[in-house]
PDB file of C-alpha atoms in Angstrom:
ATOM      1  CA  MET A   1      30.760   7.036 -12.282  1.00  0.00           C
ATOM      2  CA  THR A   2      29.852   4.710  -9.468  1.00  0.00           C
ATOM      3  CA  TRP A   3      31.679   3.969  -6.301  1.00  0.00           C
ATOM      4  CA  ARG A   4      32.875   0.606  -7.843  1.00  0.00           C
ATOM      5  CA  ARG A   5      34.229   2.330 -11.115  1.00  0.00           C
ATOM      6  CA  VAL A   6      35.864   4.991  -8.903  1.00  0.00           C
ATOM      7  CA  GLY A   7      37.540   2.282  -6.897  1.00  0.00           C
ATOM      8  CA  LEU A   8      38.731   0.472 -10.064  1.00  0.00           C
ATOM      9  CA  ALA A   9      40.161   3.772 -11.538  1.00  0.00           C
ATOM     10  CA  LEU A  10      42.310   4.175  -8.229  1.00  0.00           C
ATOM     11  CA  SER A  11      43.256   0.743  -8.456  1.00  0.00           C
ATOM     12  CA  LEU A  12      44.689   0.957 -11.876  1.00  0.00           C
ATOM     13  CA  ALA A  13      46.673   4.224 -10.656  1.00  0.00           C
ATOM     14  CA  ALA A  14      47.866   2.584  -7.421  1.00  0.00           C
ATOM     15  CA  VAL A  15      49.295  -0.478  -9.915  1.00  0.00           C
ATOM     16  CA  ALA A  16      50.888   2.058 -12.007  1.00  0.00           C
ATOM     17  CA  THR A  17      52.489   3.723  -9.003  1.00  0.00           C
ATOM     18  CA  VAL A  18      53.856   0.325  -7.592  1.00  0.00           C
ATOM     19  CA  SER A  19      55.133  -0.655 -10.844  1.00  0.00           C
ATOM     20  CA  SER A  20      57.279   2.550 -11.149  1.00  0.00           C
ATOM     21  CA  ALA A  21      58.663   2.106  -7.759  1.00  0.00           C
ATOM     22  CA  CYS A  22      59.861  -1.745  -8.244  1.00  0.00           C
ATOM     23  CA  GLY A  23      62.176  -0.480 -10.948  1.00  0.00           C
ATOM     24  CA  VAL A  24      60.287  -0.988 -14.146  1.00  0.00           C
ATOM     25  CA  PRO A  25      62.009   1.301 -16.772  1.00  0.00           C
ATOM     26  CA  ASP A  26      60.763   4.665 -17.059  1.00  0.00           C
ATOM     27  CA  HIS A  27      60.141   5.501 -20.565  1.00  0.00           C
ATOM     28  CA  GLY A  28      59.801   9.077 -20.353  1.00  0.00           C
ATOM     29  CA  PRO A  29      57.485  11.773 -18.922  1.00  0.00           C
ATOM     30  CA  PRO A  30      54.045  11.006 -17.730  1.00  0.00           C
ATOM     31  CA  VAL A  31      51.612  10.689 -20.446  1.00  0.00           C
ATOM     32  CA  THR A  32      47.968  11.892 -20.007  1.00  0.00           C
ATOM     33  CA  ILE A  33      45.721   8.939 -20.587  1.00  0.00           C
ATOM     34  CA  THR A  34      42.834  10.060 -22.839  1.00  0.00           C
ATOM     35  CA  LYS A  35      40.924   7.174 -23.292  1.00  0.00           C
ATOM     36  CA  VAL A  36      39.890   5.601 -19.835  1.00  0.00           C
ATOM     37  CA  PRO A  37      39.810   1.978 -20.109  1.00  0.00           C
ATOM     38  CA  TYR A  38      37.013  -0.582 -19.303  1.00  0.00           C
ATOM     39  CA  ASP A  39      34.541   2.125 -20.314  1.00  0.00           C
ATOM     40  CA  LEU A  40      34.825   3.743 -16.728  1.00  0.00           C
ATOM     41  CA  THR A  41      33.141   6.937 -17.826  1.00  0.00           C
ATOM     42  CA  ARG A  42      30.121   5.314 -19.402  1.00  0.00           C
ATOM     43  CA  PRO A  43      27.026   5.772 -17.169  1.00  0.00           C
ATOM     44  CA  GLU A  44      25.670   2.458 -15.934  1.00  0.00           C
ATOM     45  CA  PRO A  45      22.399   1.600 -17.230  1.00  0.00           C
ATOM     46  CA  LYS A  46      19.313   2.110 -14.788  1.00  0.00           C
ATOM     47  CA  LYS A  47      18.319  -1.101 -13.477  1.00  0.00           C
ATOM     48  CA  THR A  48      14.723  -2.168 -14.013  1.00  0.00           C
ATOM     49  CA  GLY A  49      12.711  -4.706 -12.205  1.00  0.00           C
ATOM     50  CA  ALA A  50       9.295  -6.075 -11.844  1.00  0.00           C
ATOM     51  CA  PRO A  51       6.373  -3.771 -10.397  1.00  0.00           C
ATOM     52  CA  THR A  52       6.595  -3.763  -6.609  1.00  0.00           C
ATOM     53  CA  ALA A  53       4.110  -5.764  -4.509  1.00  0.00           C
ATOM     54  CA  SER A  54       2.359  -2.436  -3.644  1.00  0.00           C
ATOM     55  CA  ALA A  55       1.279  -1.641  -7.052  1.00  0.00           C
ATOM     56  CA  THR A  56       0.228  -5.225  -7.999  1.00  0.00           C
ATOM     57  CA  ALA A  57      -1.342  -6.184  -4.870  1.00  0.00           C
ATOM     58  CA  ARG A  58      -4.949  -7.581  -4.780  1.00  0.00           C
ATOM     59  CA  PRO A  59      -7.357  -5.340  -2.756  1.00  0.00           C
ATOM     60  CA  TYR A  60      -9.473  -6.925   0.298  1.00  0.00           C
ATOM     61  CA  VAL A  61     -13.075  -6.751   1.302  1.00  0.00           C
ATOM     62  CA  TYR A  62     -13.101  -6.942   4.916  1.00  0.00           C
ATOM     63  CA  LEU A  63     -16.032  -9.044   6.773  1.00  0.00           C
ATOM     64  CA  VAL A  64     -16.895  -9.950  10.185  1.00  0.00           C
ATOM     65  CA  ARG A  65     -16.529 -12.956  12.199  1.00  0.00           C
ATOM     66  CA  ASP A  66     -16.706 -13.392  15.781  1.00  0.00           C
ATOM     67  CA  GLU A  67     -16.472  -9.695  16.364  1.00  0.00           C
ATOM     68  CA  ALA A  68     -13.301  -9.523  14.284  1.00  0.00           C
ATOM     69  CA  LEU A  69     -12.448  -8.571  10.908  1.00  0.00           C
ATOM     70  CA  VAL A  70     -11.323 -10.948   7.876  1.00  0.00           C
ATOM     71  CA  PRO A  71      -9.931 -10.158   4.606  1.00  0.00           C
ATOM     72  CA  VAL A  72     -11.671 -11.716   1.547  1.00  0.00           C
ATOM     73  CA  PRO A  73     -10.051 -11.255  -1.938  1.00  0.00           C
ATOM     74  CA  SER A  74     -12.227  -8.914  -3.877  1.00  0.00           C
ATOM     75  CA  SER A  75     -12.929  -9.508  -7.439  1.00  0.00           C
ATOM     76  CA  VAL A  76     -10.485  -6.599  -8.331  1.00  0.00           C
ATOM     77  CA  THR A  77      -7.383  -8.353  -9.922  1.00  0.00           C
ATOM     78  CA  GLU A  78      -5.615  -5.084 -11.283  1.00  0.00           C
ATOM     79  CA  VAL A  79      -5.520  -1.839 -10.048  1.00  0.00           C
ATOM     80  CA  GLY A  80      -4.926   0.678 -13.230  1.00  0.00           C
ATOM     81  CA  ASP A  81      -7.308   3.152 -11.917  1.00  0.00           C
ATOM     82  CA  ARG A  82      -7.447   3.523  -8.167  1.00  0.00           C
ATOM     83  CA  ALA A  83     -10.721   5.300  -8.123  1.00  0.00           C
ATOM     84  CA  ALA A  84     -12.330   2.537  -9.971  1.00  0.00           C
ATOM     85  CA  ALA A  85     -10.925   0.006  -7.836  1.00  0.00           C
ATOM     86  CA  VAL A  86     -12.110   1.657  -4.562  1.00  0.00           C
ATOM     87  CA  THR A  87     -15.664   1.995  -6.185  1.00  0.00           C
ATOM     88  CA  SER A  88     -15.665  -1.672  -7.001  1.00  0.00           C
ATOM     89  CA  VAL A  89     -14.433  -2.956  -3.468  1.00  0.00           C
ATOM     90  CA  LEU A  90     -16.951  -0.643  -1.925  1.00  0.00           C
ATOM     91  CA  SER A  91     -19.597  -1.956  -3.887  1.00  0.00           C
ATOM     92  CA  GLN A  92     -18.586  -5.520  -3.012  1.00  0.00           C
ATOM     93  CA  LEU A  93     -18.640  -4.471   0.730  1.00  0.00           C
ATOM     94  CA  THR A  94     -22.075  -2.879   0.664  1.00  0.00           C
ATOM     95  CA  GLU A  95     -23.591  -5.939  -1.160  1.00  0.00           C
ATOM     96  CA  GLY A  96     -22.641  -7.843   2.091  1.00  0.00           C
ATOM     97  CA  PRO A  97     -21.120 -11.454   2.042  1.00  0.00           C
ATOM     98  CA  SER A  98     -21.953 -14.151  -0.464  1.00  0.00           C
ATOM     99  CA  GLU A  99     -23.459 -17.205   0.344  1.00  0.00           C
ATOM    100  CA  GLN A 100     -20.010 -18.807   0.474  1.00  0.00           C
ATOM    101  CA  ASP A 101     -18.843 -16.368   2.761  1.00  0.00           C
ATOM    102  CA  ARG A 102     -21.915 -16.967   5.351  1.00  0.00           C
ATOM    103  CA  THR A 103     -21.358 -20.398   4.967  1.00  0.00           C
ATOM    104  CA  ALA A 104     -17.877 -19.873   6.276  1.00  0.00           C
ATOM    105  CA  GLY A 105     -19.220 -17.741   9.208  1.00  0.00           C
ATOM    106  CA  LEU A 106     -18.870 -14.199   7.824  1.00  0.00           C
ATOM    107  CA  SER A 107     -21.198 -11.510   7.945  1.00  0.00           C
ATOM    108  CA  THR A 108     -21.054  -7.514   7.824  1.00  0.00           C
ATOM    109  CA  ALA A 109     -21.430  -4.919  10.376  1.00  0.00           C
ATOM    110  CA  LEU A 110     -22.883  -2.466   7.894  1.00  0.00           C
ATOM    111  CA  GLY A 111     -26.654  -1.856   7.923  1.00  0.00           C
ATOM    112  CA  PRO A 112     -28.372  -3.164   4.908  1.00  0.00           C
ATOM    113  CA  ASP A 113     -28.443  -1.046   1.860  1.00  0.00           C
ATOM    114  CA  THR A 114     -25.852   1.288   3.558  1.00  0.00           C
ATOM    115  CA  PRO A 115     -25.163   4.010   1.142  1.00  0.00           C
ATOM    116  CA  VAL A 116     -21.056   4.097   0.768  1.00  0.00           C
ATOM    117  CA  HIS A 117     -19.481   5.637  -2.168  1.00  0.00           C
ATOM    118  CA  LEU A 118     -15.998   7.442  -3.078  1.00  0.00           C
ATOM    119  CA  ALA A 119     -16.761  11.110  -3.030  1.00  0.00           C
ATOM    120  CA  ARG A 120     -13.049  11.793  -4.481  1.00  0.00           C
ATOM    121  CA  LEU A 121      -9.271  10.883  -4.283  1.00  0.00           C
ATOM    122  CA  GLU A 122      -7.065  13.688  -2.814  1.00  0.00           C
ATOM    123  CA  GLY A 123      -3.657  12.210  -3.557  1.00  0.00           C
ATOM    124  CA  SER A 124      -3.518   9.139  -1.164  1.00  0.00           C
ATOM    125  CA  VAL A 125      -6.643  10.178   0.724  1.00  0.00           C
ATOM    126  CA  ALA A 126      -9.941   8.752  -0.290  1.00  0.00           C
ATOM    127  CA  ARG A 127     -13.169  10.887   0.896  1.00  0.00           C
ATOM    128  CA  ILE A 128     -15.716   8.285   1.530  1.00  0.00           C
ATOM    129  CA  ASP A 129     -19.301   9.542   2.079  1.00  0.00           C
ATOM    130  CA  ILE A 130     -21.401   7.251   4.287  1.00  0.00           C
ATOM    131  CA  ALA A 131     -24.835   7.155   5.646  1.00  0.00           C
ATOM    132  CA  THR A 132     -26.711   5.055   7.984  1.00  0.00           C
ATOM    133  CA  GLY A 133     -29.999   5.191   6.472  1.00  0.00           C
ATOM    134  CA  ASP A 134     -32.759   3.614   8.417  1.00  0.00           C
ATOM    135  CA  GLN A 135     -30.851   0.634   9.927  1.00  0.00           C
ATOM    136  CA  VAL A 136     -28.436   1.978  12.479  1.00  0.00           C
ATOM    137  CA  PRO A 137     -25.746  -0.590  13.788  1.00  0.00           C
ATOM    138  CA  PRO A 138     -25.644  -1.070  17.401  1.00  0.00           C
ATOM    139  CA  ALA A 139     -23.309   1.200  19.053  1.00  0.00           C
ATOM    140  CA  SER A 140     -21.008  -1.665  19.978  1.00  0.00           C
ATOM    141  CA  ARG A 141     -20.813  -2.806  16.208  1.00  0.00           C
ATOM    142  CA  VAL A 142     -19.918   0.830  14.774  1.00  0.00           C
ATOM    143  CA  PRO A 143     -16.312   0.613  15.311  1.00  0.00           C
ATOM    144  CA  LEU A 144     -16.411  -2.689  13.358  1.00  0.00           C
ATOM    145  CA  ALA A 145     -18.589  -1.083  10.421  1.00  0.00           C
ATOM    146  CA  VAL A 146     -16.005   1.933  10.146  1.00  0.00           C
ATOM    147  CA  ALA A 147     -13.261  -0.550  10.104  1.00  0.00           C
ATOM    148  CA  GLN A 148     -14.690  -2.449   7.341  1.00  0.00           C
ATOM    149  CA  VAL A 149     -14.700   0.615   5.202  1.00  0.00           C
ATOM    150  CA  VAL A 150     -11.336   1.706   6.101  1.00  0.00           C
ATOM    151  CA  LEU A 151      -9.449  -1.262   5.704  1.00  0.00           C
ATOM    152  CA  THR A 152     -11.261  -2.168   2.562  1.00  0.00           C
ATOM    153  CA  VAL A 153     -10.594   0.948   1.030  1.00  0.00           C
ATOM    154  CA  THR A 154      -6.927   1.168   2.021  1.00  0.00           C
ATOM    155  CA  SER A 155      -6.175  -2.208   0.728  1.00  0.00           C
ATOM    156  CA  VAL A 156      -6.249  -0.723  -2.598  1.00  0.00           C
ATOM    157  CA  PRO A 157      -2.604   0.213  -3.431  1.00  0.00           C
ATOM    158  CA  GLY A 158      -1.961   3.736  -3.361  1.00  0.00           C
ATOM    159  CA  VAL A 159      -4.731   4.634  -0.977  1.00  0.00           C
ATOM    160  CA  ASP A 160      -3.360   5.324   2.302  1.00  0.00           C
ATOM    161  CA  SER A 161      -6.038   6.901   4.465  1.00  0.00           C
ATOM    162  CA  VAL A 162      -9.576   7.471   4.597  1.00  0.00           C
ATOM    163  CA  LEU A 163     -11.669  10.679   5.620  1.00  0.00           C
ATOM    164  CA  VAL A 164     -15.281   9.634   6.147  1.00  0.00           C
ATOM    165  CA  THR A 165     -17.848  12.530   5.442  1.00  0.00           C
ATOM    166  CA  ARG A 166     -21.639  13.034   5.339  1.00  0.00           C
ATOM    167  CA  ASP A 167     -23.180  15.154   3.012  1.00  0.00           C
ATOM    168  CA  GLY A 168     -19.712  16.606   2.147  1.00  0.00           C
ATOM    169  CA  ALA A 169     -18.711  17.392   6.175  1.00  0.00           C
ATOM    170  CA  PRO A 170     -16.244  15.135   7.997  1.00  0.00           C
ATOM    171  CA  VAL A 171     -17.883  13.049  10.648  1.00  0.00           C
ATOM    172  CA  GLU A 172     -16.329  11.972  13.753  1.00  0.00           C
ATOM    173  CA  LEU A 173     -15.203   8.148  13.622  1.00  0.00           C
ATOM    174  CA  PRO A 174     -14.792   5.911  16.748  1.00  0.00           C
ATOM    175  CA  LEU A 175     -11.574   4.236  17.137  1.00  0.00           C
ATOM    176  CA  PRO A 176     -11.245   0.642  18.988  1.00  0.00           C
ATOM    177  CA  GLY A 177     -10.029   2.351  22.171  1.00  0.00           C
ATOM    178  CA  GLY A 178     -13.201   4.604  22.315  1.00  0.00           C
ATOM    179  CA  ALA A 179     -11.589   7.923  21.219  1.00  0.00           C
ATOM    180  CA  LEU A 180     -13.239   9.820  18.309  1.00  0.00           C
ATOM    181  CA  THR A 181     -11.486  11.558  15.256  1.00  0.00           C
ATOM    182  CA  SER A 182     -13.011  13.516  12.413  1.00  0.00           C
ATOM    183  CA  GLY A 183      -9.445  13.497  10.764  1.00  0.00           C
ATOM    184  CA  PRO A 184      -8.091  10.855   8.161  1.00  0.00           C
ATOM    185  CA  VAL A 185      -7.843   7.565   9.396  1.00  0.00           C
ATOM    186  CA  THR A 186      -5.562   4.613   8.290  1.00  0.00           C
ATOM    187  CA  GLY A 187      -5.755   0.788   8.432  1.00  0.00           C
ATOM    188  CA  ARG A 188      -3.077   1.164  11.414  1.00  0.00           C
ATOM    189  CA  ASP A 189      -5.858   2.625  13.442  1.00  0.00           C
ATOM    190  CA  TYR A 190      -8.142  -0.316  13.165  1.00  0.00           C
ATOM    191  CA  ILE A 191      -5.690  -3.268  12.668  1.00  0.00           C
ATOM    192  CA  SER A 192      -6.318  -4.555  16.601  1.00  0.00           C
ATOM    193  CA  LEU A 193      -9.893  -5.474  15.112  1.00  0.00           C
ATOM    194  CA  VAL A 194      -8.457  -7.807  12.275  1.00  0.00           C
ATOM    195  CA  GLU A 195      -8.838 -11.585  13.146  1.00  0.00           C
ATOM    196  CA  ALA A 196      -5.238 -12.966  14.382  1.00  0.00           C
ATOM    197  CA  ARG A 197      -5.661 -15.951  12.590  1.00  0.00           C
ATOM    198  CA  SER A 198      -6.458 -14.730   9.447  1.00  0.00           C
ATOM    199  CA  PRO A 199      -4.045 -15.761   6.511  1.00  0.00           C
ATOM    200  CA  GLY A 200      -2.016 -12.900   5.178  1.00  0.00           C
ATOM    201  CA  THR A 201      -3.053 -10.472   7.796  1.00  0.00           C
ATOM    202  CA  ALA A 202       0.456  -9.169   8.128  1.00  0.00           C
ATOM    203  CA  THR A 203       0.382  -8.192   4.583  1.00  0.00           C
ATOM    204  CA  THR A 204      -3.216  -7.455   3.450  1.00  0.00           C
ATOM    205  CA  ALA A 205      -3.942  -4.956   6.398  1.00  0.00           C
ATOM    206  CA  PRO A 206      -2.380  -1.718   5.894  1.00  0.00           C
ATOM    207  CA  LEU A 207      -0.103  -0.511   8.236  1.00  0.00           C
ATOM    208  CA  THR A 208       0.213   3.095   7.028  1.00  0.00           C
TER     209      THR A 208
END
């Protein structure tokens, strides 16, 4: 019984008490009511609504413009399988910007043909194995490259953090402030690198 129904039942009891006090004829001893009016004892049906935004949000691929990150809608329109969605957005990210993206001034801090793949999902943590290959980004652009991977992966609904590994072993990642960490990182750790004027930045960049 919900609080609304409890209140209604109490109101009915109060009306009965006031009526008795106002001189309404007493027709006998109190009678136990076996049938509660207005279906007060019937459980309310559970409310169902549309899927939440986090379950239907479209993942993004993060590219670089003027040393800042810009979210670009990915080709993934439905996230029924998180692992498949992460694999897809990583594939788009490693392919680099399209011709249209380059025309818009977008580039990538990831080296050409940089191997980046999903090792496995552990709950809401994605273990991403990454190798630098022969083309190592300049030290000043390594945080951008890492941020591209982290923000792209955590834009997939249900993925909250990323643990980057090399050959299965966690690696130290640079944070925007210069600190290093070998633990899982979130989009919040790199939100300062997202372009301020990017449409939808507040909702596309994860804040977990």
